[in-house]
PDB file of C-alpha atoms and ligand atoms in Angstrom:
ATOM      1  CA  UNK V 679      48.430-128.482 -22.279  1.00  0.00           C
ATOM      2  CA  UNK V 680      48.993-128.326 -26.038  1.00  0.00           C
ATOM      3  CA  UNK V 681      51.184-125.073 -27.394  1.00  0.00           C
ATOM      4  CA  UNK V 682      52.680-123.909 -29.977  1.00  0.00           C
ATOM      5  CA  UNK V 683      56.486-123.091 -29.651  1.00  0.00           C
ATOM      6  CA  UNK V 684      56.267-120.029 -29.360  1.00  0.00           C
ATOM      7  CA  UNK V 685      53.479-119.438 -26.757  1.00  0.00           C
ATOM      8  CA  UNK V 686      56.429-121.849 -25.071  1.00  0.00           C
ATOM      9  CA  UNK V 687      59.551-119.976 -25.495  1.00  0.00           C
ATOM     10  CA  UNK V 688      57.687-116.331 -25.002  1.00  0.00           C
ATOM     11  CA  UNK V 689      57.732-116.752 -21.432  1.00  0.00           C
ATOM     12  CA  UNK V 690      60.660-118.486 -20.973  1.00  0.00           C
ATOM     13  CA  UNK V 691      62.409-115.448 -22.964  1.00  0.00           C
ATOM     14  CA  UNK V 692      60.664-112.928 -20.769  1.00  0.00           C
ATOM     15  CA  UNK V 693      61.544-115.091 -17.843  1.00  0.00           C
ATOM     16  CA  UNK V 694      65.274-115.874 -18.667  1.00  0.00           C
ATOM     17  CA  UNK V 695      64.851-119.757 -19.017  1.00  0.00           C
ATOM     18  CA  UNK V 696      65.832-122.448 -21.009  1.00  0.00           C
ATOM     19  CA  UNK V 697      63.043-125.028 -22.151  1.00  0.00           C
ATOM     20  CA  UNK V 698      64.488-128.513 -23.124  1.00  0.00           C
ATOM     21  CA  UNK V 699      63.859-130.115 -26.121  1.00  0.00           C
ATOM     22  CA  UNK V 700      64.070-133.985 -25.779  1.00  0.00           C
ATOM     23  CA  UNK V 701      63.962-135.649 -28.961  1.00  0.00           C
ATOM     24  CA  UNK V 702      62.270-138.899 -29.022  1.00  0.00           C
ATOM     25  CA  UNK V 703      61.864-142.023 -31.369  1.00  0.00           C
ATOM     26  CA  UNK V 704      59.499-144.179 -30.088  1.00  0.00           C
ATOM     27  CA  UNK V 705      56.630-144.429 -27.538  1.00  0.00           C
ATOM     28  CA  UNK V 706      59.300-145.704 -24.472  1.00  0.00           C
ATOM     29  CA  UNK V 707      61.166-142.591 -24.662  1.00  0.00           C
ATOM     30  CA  UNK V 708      58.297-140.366 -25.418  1.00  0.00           C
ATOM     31  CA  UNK V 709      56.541-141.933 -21.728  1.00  0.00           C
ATOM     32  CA  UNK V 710      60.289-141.112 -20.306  1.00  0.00           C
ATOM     33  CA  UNK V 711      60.591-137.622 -21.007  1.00  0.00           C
ATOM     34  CA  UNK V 712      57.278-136.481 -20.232  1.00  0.00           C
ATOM     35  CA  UNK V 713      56.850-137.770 -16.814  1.00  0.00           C
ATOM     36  CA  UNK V 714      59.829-136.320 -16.094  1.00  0.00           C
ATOM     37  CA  UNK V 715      58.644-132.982 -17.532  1.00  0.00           C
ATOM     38  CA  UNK V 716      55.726-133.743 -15.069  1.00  0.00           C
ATOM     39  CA  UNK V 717      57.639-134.200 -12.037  1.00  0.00           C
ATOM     40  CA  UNK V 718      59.508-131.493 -12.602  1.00  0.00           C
ATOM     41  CA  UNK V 719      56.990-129.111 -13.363  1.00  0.00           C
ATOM     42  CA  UNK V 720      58.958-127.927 -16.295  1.00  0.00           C
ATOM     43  CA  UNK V 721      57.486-126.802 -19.807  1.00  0.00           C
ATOM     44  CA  UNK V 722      59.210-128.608 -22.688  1.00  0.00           C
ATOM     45  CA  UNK V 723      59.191-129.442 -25.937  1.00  0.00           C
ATOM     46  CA  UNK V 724      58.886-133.131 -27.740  1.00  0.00           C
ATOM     47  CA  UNK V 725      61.340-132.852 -30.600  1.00  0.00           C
ATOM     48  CA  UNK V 726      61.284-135.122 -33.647  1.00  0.00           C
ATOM     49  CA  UNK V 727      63.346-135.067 -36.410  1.00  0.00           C
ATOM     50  CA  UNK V 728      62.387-136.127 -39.860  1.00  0.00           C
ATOM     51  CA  UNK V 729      64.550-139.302 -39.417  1.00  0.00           C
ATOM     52  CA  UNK V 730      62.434-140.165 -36.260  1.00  0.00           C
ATOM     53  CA  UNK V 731      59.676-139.274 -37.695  1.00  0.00           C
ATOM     54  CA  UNK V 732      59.994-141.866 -40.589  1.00  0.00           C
ATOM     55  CA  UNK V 733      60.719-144.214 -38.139  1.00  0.00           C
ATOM     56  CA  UNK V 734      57.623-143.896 -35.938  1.00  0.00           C
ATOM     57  CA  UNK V 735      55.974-142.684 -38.594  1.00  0.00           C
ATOM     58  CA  UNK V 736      53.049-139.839 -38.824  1.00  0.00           C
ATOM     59  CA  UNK V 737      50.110-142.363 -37.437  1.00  0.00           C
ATOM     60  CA  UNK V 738      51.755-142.003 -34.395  1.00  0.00           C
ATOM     61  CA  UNK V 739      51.196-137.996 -34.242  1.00  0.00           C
ATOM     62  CA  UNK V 740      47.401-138.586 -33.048  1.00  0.00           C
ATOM     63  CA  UNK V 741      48.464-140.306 -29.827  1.00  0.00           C
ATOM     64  CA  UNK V 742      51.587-137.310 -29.077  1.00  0.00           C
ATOM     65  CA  UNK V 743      48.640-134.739 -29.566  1.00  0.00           C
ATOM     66  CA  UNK V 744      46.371-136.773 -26.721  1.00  0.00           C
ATOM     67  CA  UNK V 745      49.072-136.642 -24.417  1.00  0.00           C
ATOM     68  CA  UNK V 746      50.129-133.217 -24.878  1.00  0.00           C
ATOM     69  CA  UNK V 747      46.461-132.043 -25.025  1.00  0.00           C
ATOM     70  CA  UNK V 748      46.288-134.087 -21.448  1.00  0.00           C
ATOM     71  CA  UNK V 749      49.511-133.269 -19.500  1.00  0.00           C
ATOM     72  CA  UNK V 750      49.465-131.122 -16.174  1.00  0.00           C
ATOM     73  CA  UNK V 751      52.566-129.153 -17.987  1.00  0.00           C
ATOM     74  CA  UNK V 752      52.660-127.081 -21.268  1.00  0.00           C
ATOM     75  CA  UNK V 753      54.318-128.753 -23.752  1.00  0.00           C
ATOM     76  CA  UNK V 754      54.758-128.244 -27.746  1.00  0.00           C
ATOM     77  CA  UNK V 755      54.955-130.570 -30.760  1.00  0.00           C
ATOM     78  CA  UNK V 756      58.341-129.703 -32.610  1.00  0.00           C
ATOM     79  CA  UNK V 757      59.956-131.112 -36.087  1.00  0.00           C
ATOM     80  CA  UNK V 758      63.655-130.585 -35.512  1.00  0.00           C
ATOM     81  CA  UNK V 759      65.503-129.853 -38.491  1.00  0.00           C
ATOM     82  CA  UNK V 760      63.223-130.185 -41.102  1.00  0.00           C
ATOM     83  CA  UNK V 761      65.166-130.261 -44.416  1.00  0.00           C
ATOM     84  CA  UNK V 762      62.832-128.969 -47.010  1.00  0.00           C
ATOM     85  CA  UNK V 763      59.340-126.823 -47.386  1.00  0.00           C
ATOM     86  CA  UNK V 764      57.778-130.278 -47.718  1.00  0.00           C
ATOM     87  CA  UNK V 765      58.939-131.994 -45.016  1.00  0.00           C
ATOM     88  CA  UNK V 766      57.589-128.691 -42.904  1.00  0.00           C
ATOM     89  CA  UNK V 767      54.239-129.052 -44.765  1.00  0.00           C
ATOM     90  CA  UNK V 768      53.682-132.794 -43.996  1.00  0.00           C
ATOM     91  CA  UNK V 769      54.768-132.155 -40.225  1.00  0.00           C
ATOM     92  CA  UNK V 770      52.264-129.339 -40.421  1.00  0.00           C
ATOM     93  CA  UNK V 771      49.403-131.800 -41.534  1.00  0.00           C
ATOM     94  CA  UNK V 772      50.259-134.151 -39.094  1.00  0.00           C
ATOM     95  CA  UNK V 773      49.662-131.851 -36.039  1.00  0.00           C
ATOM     96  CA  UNK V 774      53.024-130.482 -35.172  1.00  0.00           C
ATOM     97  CA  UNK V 775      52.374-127.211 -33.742  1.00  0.00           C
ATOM     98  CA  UNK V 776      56.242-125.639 -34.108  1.00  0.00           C
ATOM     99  CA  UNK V 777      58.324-126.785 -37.080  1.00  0.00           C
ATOM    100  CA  UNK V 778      62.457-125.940 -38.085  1.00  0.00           C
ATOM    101  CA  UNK V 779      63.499-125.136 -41.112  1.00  0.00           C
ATOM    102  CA  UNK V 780      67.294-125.925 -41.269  1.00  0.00           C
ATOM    103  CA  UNK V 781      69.066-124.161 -44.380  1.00  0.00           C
ATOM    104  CA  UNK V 782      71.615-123.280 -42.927  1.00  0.00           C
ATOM    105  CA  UNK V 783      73.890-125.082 -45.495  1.00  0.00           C
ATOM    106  CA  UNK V 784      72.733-122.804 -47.986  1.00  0.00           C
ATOM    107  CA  UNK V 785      73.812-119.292 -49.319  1.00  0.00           C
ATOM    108  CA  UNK V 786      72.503-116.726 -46.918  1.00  0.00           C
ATOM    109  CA  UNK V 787      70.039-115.220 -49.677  1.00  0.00           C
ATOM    110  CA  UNK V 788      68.715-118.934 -50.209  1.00  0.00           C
ATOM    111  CA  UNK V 789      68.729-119.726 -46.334  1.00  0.00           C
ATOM    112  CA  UNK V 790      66.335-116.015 -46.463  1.00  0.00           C
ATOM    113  CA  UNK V 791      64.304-117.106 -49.460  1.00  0.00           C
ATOM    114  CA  UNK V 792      63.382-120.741 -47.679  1.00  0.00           C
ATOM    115  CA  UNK V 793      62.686-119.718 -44.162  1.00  0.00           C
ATOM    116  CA  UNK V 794      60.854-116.300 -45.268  1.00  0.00           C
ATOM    117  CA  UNK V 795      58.459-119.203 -47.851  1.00  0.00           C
ATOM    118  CA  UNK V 796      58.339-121.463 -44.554  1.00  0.00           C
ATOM    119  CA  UNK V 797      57.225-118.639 -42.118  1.00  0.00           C
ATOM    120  CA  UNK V 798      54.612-117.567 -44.152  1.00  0.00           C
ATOM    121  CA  UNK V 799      52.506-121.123 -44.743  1.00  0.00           C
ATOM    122  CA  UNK V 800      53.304-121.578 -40.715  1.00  0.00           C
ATOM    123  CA  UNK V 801      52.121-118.762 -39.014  1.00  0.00           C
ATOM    124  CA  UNK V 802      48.942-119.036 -41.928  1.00  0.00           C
ATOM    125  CA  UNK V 803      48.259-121.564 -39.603  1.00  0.00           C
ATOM    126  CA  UNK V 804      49.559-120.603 -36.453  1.00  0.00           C
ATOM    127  CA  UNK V 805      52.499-122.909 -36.027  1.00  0.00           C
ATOM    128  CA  UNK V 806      56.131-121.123 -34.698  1.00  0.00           C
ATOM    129  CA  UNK V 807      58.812-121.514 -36.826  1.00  0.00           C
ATOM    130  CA  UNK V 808      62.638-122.043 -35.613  1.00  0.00           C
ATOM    131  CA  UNK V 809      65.810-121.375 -38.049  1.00  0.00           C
ATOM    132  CA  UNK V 810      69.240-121.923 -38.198  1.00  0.00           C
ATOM    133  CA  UNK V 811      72.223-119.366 -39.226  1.00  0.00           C
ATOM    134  CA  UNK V 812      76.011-120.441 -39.184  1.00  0.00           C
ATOM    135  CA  UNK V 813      76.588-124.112 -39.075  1.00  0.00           C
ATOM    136  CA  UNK V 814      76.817-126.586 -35.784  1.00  0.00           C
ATOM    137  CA  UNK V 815      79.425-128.836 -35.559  1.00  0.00           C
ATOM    138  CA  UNK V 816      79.210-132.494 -35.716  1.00  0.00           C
ATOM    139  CA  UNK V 817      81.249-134.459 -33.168  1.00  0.00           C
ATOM    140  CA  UNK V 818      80.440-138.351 -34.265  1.00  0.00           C
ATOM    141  CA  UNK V 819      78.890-140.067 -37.022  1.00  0.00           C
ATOM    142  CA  UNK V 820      75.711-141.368 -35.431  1.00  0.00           C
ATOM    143  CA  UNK V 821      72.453-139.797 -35.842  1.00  0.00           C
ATOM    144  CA  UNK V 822      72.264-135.411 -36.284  1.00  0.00           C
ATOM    145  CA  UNK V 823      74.555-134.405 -39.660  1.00  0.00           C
ATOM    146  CA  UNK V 824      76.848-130.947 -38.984  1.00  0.00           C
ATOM    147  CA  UNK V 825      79.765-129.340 -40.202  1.00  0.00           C
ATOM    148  CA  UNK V 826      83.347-130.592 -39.553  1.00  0.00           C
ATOM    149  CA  UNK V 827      84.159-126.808 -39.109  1.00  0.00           C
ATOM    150  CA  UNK V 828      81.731-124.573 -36.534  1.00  0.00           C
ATOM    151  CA  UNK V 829      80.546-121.017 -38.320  1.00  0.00           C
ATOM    152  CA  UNK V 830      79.866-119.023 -36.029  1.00  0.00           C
ATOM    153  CA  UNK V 831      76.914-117.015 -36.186  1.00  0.00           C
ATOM    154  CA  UNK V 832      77.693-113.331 -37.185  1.00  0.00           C
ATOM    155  CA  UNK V 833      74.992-110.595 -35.118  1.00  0.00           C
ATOM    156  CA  UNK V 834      74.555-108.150 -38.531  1.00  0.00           C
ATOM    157  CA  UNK V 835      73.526-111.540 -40.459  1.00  0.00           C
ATOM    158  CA  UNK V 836      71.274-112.734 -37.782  1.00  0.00           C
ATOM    159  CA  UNK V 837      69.566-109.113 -37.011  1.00  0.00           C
ATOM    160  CA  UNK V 838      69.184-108.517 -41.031  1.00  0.00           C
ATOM    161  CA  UNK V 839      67.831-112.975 -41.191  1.00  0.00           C
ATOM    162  CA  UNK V 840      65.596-111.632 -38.426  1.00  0.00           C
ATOM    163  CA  UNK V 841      63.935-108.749 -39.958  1.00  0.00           C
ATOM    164  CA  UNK V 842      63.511-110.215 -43.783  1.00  0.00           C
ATOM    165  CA  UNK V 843      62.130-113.934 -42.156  1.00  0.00           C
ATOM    166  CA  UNK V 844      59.699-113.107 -39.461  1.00  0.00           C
ATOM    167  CA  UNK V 845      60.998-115.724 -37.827  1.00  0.00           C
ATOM    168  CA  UNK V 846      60.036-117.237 -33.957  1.00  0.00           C
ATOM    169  CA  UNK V 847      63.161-118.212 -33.294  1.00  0.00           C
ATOM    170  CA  UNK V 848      66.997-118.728 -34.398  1.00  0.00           C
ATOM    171  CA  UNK V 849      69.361-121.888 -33.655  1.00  0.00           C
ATOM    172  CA  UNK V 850      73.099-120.320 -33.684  1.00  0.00           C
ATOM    173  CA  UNK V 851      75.824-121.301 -33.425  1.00  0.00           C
ATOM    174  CA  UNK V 852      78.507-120.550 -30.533  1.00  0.00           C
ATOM    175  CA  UNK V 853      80.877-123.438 -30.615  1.00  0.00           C
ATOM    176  CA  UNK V 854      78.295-126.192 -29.778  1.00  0.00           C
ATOM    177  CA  UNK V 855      78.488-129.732 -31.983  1.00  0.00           C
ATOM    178  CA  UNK V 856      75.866-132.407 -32.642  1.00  0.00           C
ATOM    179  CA  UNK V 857      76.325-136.199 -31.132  1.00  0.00           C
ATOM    180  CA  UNK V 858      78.791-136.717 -28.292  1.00  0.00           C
ATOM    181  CA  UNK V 859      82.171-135.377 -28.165  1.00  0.00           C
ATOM    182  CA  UNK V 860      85.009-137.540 -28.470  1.00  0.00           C
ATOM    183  CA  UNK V 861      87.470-137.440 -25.344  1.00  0.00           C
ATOM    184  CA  UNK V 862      90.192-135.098 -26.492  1.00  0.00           C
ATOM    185  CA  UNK V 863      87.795-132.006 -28.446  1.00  0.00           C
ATOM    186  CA  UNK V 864      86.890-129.674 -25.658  1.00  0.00           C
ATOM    187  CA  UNK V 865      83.601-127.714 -26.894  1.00  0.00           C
ATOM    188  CA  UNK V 866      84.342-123.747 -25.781  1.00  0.00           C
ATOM    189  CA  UNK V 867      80.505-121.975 -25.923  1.00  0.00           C
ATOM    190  CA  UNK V 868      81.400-118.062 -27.399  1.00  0.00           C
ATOM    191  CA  UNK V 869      79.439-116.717 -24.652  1.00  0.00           C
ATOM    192  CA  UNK V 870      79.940-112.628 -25.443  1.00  0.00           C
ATOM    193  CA  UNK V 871      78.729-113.696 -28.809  1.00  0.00           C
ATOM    194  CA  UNK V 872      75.679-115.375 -27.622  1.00  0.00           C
ATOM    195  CA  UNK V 873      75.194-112.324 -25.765  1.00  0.00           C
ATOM    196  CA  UNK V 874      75.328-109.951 -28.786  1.00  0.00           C
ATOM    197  CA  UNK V 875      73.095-111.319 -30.405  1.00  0.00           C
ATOM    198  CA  UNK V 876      70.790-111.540 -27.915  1.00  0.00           C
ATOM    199  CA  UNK V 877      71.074-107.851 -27.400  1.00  0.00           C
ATOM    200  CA  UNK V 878      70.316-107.338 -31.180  1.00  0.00           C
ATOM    201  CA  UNK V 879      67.676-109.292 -31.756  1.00  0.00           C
ATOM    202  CA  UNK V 880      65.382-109.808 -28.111  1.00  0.00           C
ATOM    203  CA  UNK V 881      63.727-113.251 -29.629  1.00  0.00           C
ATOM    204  CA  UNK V 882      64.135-116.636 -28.058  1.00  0.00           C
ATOM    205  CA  UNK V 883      67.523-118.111 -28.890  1.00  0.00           C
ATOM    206  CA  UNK V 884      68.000-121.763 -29.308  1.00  0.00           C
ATOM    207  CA  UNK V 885      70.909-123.848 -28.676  1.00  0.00           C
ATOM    208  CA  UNK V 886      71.306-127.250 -30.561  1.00  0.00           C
ATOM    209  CA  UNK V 887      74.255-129.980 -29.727  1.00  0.00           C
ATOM    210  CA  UNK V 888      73.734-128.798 -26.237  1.00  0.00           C
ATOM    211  CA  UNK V 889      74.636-132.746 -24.875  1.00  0.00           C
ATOM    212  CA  UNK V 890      77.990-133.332 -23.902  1.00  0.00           C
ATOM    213  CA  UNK V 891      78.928-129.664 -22.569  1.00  0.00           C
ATOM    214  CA  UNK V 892      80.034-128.826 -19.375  1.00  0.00           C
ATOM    215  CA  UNK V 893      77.387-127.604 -17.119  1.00  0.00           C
ATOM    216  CA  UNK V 894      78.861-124.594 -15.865  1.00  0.00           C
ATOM    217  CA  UNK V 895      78.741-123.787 -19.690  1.00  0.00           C
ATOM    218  CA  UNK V 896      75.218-124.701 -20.182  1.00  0.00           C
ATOM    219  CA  UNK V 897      74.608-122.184 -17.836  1.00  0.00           C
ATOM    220  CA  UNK V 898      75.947-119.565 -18.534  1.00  0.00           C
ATOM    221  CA  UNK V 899      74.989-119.578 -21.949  1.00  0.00           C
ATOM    222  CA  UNK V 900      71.221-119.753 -20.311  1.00  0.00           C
ATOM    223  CA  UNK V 901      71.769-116.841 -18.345  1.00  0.00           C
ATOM    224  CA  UNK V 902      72.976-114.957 -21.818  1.00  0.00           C
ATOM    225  CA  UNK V 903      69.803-115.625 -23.499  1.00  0.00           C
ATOM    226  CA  UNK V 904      69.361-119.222 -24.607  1.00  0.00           C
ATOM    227  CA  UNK V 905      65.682-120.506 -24.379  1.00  0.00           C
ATOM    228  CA  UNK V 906      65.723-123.745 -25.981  1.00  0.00           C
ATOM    229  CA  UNK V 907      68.524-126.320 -25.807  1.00  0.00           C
ATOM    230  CA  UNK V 908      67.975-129.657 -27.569  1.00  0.00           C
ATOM    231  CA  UNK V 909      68.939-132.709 -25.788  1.00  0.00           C
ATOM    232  CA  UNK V 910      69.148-136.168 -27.687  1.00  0.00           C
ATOM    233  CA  UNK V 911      72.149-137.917 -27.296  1.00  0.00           C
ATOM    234  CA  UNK V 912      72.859-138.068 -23.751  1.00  0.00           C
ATOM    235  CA  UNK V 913      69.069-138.984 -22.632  1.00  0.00           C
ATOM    236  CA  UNK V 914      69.451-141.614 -25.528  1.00  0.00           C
ATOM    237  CA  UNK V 915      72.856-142.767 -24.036  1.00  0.00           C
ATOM    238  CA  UNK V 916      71.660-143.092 -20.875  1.00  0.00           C
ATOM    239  CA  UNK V 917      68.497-145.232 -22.412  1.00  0.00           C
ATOM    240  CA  UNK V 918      70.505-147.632 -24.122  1.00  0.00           C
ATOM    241  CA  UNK V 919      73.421-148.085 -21.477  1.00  0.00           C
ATOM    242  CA  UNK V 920      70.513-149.239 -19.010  1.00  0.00           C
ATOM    243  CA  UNK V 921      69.085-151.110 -22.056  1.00  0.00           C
ATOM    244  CA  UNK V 922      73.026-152.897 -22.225  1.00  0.00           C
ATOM    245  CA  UNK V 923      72.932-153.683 -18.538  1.00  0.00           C
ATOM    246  CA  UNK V 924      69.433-155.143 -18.324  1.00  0.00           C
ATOM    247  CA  UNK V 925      70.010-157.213 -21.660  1.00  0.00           C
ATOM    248  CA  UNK V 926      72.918-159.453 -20.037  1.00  0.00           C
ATOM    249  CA  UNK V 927      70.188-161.614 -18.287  1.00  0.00           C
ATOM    250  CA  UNK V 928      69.767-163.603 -21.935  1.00  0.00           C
ATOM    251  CA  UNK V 929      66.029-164.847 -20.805  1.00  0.00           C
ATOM    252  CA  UNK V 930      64.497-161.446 -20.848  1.00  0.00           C
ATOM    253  CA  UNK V 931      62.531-160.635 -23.603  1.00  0.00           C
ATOM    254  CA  UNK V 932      59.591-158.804 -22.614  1.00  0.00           C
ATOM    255  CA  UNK V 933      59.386-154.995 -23.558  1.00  0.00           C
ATOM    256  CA  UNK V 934      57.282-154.567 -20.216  1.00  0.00           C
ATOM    257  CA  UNK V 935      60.418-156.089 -18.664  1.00  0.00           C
ATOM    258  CA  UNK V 936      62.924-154.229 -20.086  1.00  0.00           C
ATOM    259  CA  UNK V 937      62.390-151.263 -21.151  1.00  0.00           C
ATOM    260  CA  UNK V 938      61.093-149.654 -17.912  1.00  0.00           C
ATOM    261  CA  UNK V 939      64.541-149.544 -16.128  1.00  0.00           C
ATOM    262  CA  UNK V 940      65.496-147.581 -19.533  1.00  0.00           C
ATOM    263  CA  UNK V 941      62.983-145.376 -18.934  1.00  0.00           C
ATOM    264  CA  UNK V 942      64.327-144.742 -15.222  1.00  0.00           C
ATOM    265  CA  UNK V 943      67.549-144.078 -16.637  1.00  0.00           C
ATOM    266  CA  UNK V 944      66.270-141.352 -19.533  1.00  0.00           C
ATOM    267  CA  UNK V 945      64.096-139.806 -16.700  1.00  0.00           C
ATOM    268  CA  UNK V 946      67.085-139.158 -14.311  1.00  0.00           C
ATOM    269  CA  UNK V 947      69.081-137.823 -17.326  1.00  0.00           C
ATOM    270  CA  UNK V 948      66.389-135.451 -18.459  1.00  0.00           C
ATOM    271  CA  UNK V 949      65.426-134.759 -14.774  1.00  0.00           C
ATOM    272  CA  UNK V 950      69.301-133.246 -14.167  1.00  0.00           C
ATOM    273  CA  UNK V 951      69.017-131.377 -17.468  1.00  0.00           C
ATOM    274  CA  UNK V 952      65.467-129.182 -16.297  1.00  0.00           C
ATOM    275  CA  UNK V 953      67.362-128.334 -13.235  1.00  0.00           C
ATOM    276  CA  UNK V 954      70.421-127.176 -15.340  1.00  0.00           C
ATOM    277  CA  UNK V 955      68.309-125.052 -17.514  1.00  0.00           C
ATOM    278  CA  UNK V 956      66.559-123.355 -14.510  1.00  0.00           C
ATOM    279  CA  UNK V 957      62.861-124.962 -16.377  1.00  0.00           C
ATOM    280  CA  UNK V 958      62.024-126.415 -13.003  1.00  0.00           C
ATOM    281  CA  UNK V 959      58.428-125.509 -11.254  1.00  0.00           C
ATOM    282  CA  UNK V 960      58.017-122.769 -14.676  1.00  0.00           C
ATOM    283  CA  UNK V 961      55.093-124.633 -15.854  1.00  0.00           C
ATOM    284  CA  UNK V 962      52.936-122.657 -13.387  1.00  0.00           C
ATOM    285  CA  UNK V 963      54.237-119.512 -15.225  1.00  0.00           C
ATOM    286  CA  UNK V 964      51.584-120.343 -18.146  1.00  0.00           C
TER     287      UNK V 964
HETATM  288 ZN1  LIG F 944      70.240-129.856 -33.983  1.00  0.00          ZN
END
């Protein structure tokens, strides 16, 4: 069942849920995440951002629609952190049905100005729009971009971001980084602050850099009010490790060979991240 994100994250708010968010970059990993979505009964979201989407590129769009349009579970087309009012418009075109607009770089009046211009072509056509205020960290250098210092998301900003953008949903940030952490940061989630804001502003709440934290953590910060937490690095870790492992037999060289015990591996991964998030068996709440 094809939805937008916010027909998605609605009940999971009014339910006290998380949905996951798997991002994906090519048709392997795509196959990986939603059977295990399927298995698990669990809503979700297929999350692209624009670097993915250059390298699958937008042809590919048409065959993500058929599969969401065709799966036993609801599930919703997402660009993740789209950069600029274009990239939103082209993800638009291309049959995304929930788009991000990430300013969250900019001056707060700018951020306003860009997500406010953003929520307006959107919802003209009924796609939910996600935002960002205070900056996520970044841990390494490979793939998502951050800040090498975490600002944390103050509740009068977000509640005043809130009521000038329209808005479906807000990214903040409570300690979390992008990428995997290296062994001596330990990632502390500002729970009461997660739950202030949650209390101010009664929308779905997303949480981004989510891989890599401890899963007591990840709890809690569901229970507080999270309803989206994006997960690419550790399903794409546990892809490539397999992918490693497989690849020291030299004679292999058939996709159809190798990339299905990858798949097993991402599946597992994802499968241990719907139970965290309580998104288990929700897909008959729809
Ligand atoms: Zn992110």
């Amino acid at each position: 069942m094809l939805c937008t994100g916010d027909e998605i994250l609605s009940v999971a708010n009014t339910h006290g849920f998380a949905v996951p968010a798997f991002n994906i970059s090519s048709y392997s990993m795509l196959r990986a995440v939603v059977d295990a979505c399927e298995e698990k009964r669990s809503p979700h979201i297929i999350a692209i951002h624009p670097d993915e989407l250059t390298h699958i590129g937008t042809d590919m769009l048409a065959s993500i629609i058929k599969i969401a349009y065709t799966s036993s579970v609801p599930t919703a087309i997402h660009l993740d952190h789209g950069a600029s009012y274009e990239q939103v418009l082209l993800a638009i075109q291309s049959g995304f049905t929930s788009v991000m607009i990430d300013k969250s770089f900019s001056p707060f009046d700018e951020n306003i100005a860009e997500t406010s211009r953003v929520v307006r072509a959107a919802h003209a056509v009924g796609v939910s729009v996600e935002a960002e205020l205070g900056t996520i960290g970044v841990s390494d250098k490979y793939g998502e971009t951050g800040s090498e210092e975490i600002l944390y998301t103050d509740p009068d900003d977000a509640q005043r971001f809130l009521e000038e953008t329209g808005v479906d949903s807000l990214a903040i940030a409570i300690g979390t980084r992008h990428g995997l952490y290296p062994s001596e940061v330990k990632p502390e989630l500002r729970i009461d602050l997660l739950a202030e804001i949650k209390d101010r502003l009664r929308i779905p709440l997303v949480l981004h850099g989510g891989s890599n934290n401890s899963d007591t953590e990840i709890a809690s910060a569901v229970h507080a009010g999270i309803n989206k937490i994006n997960i690419s690095s550790d399903i794409k870790a546990a892809y490539f490790l397999k992918m490693r492992e497989v690849l020291t037999d030299i004679h292999l060289r058939e996709p159809n060979v190798i990339e299905p015990p990858c798949e097993e591996a991402m599946r597992e991964c994802a499968a241990q991240k719907i139970d965290l998030f309580e998104s288990a068996g929700k897909a008959g709440l729809y």
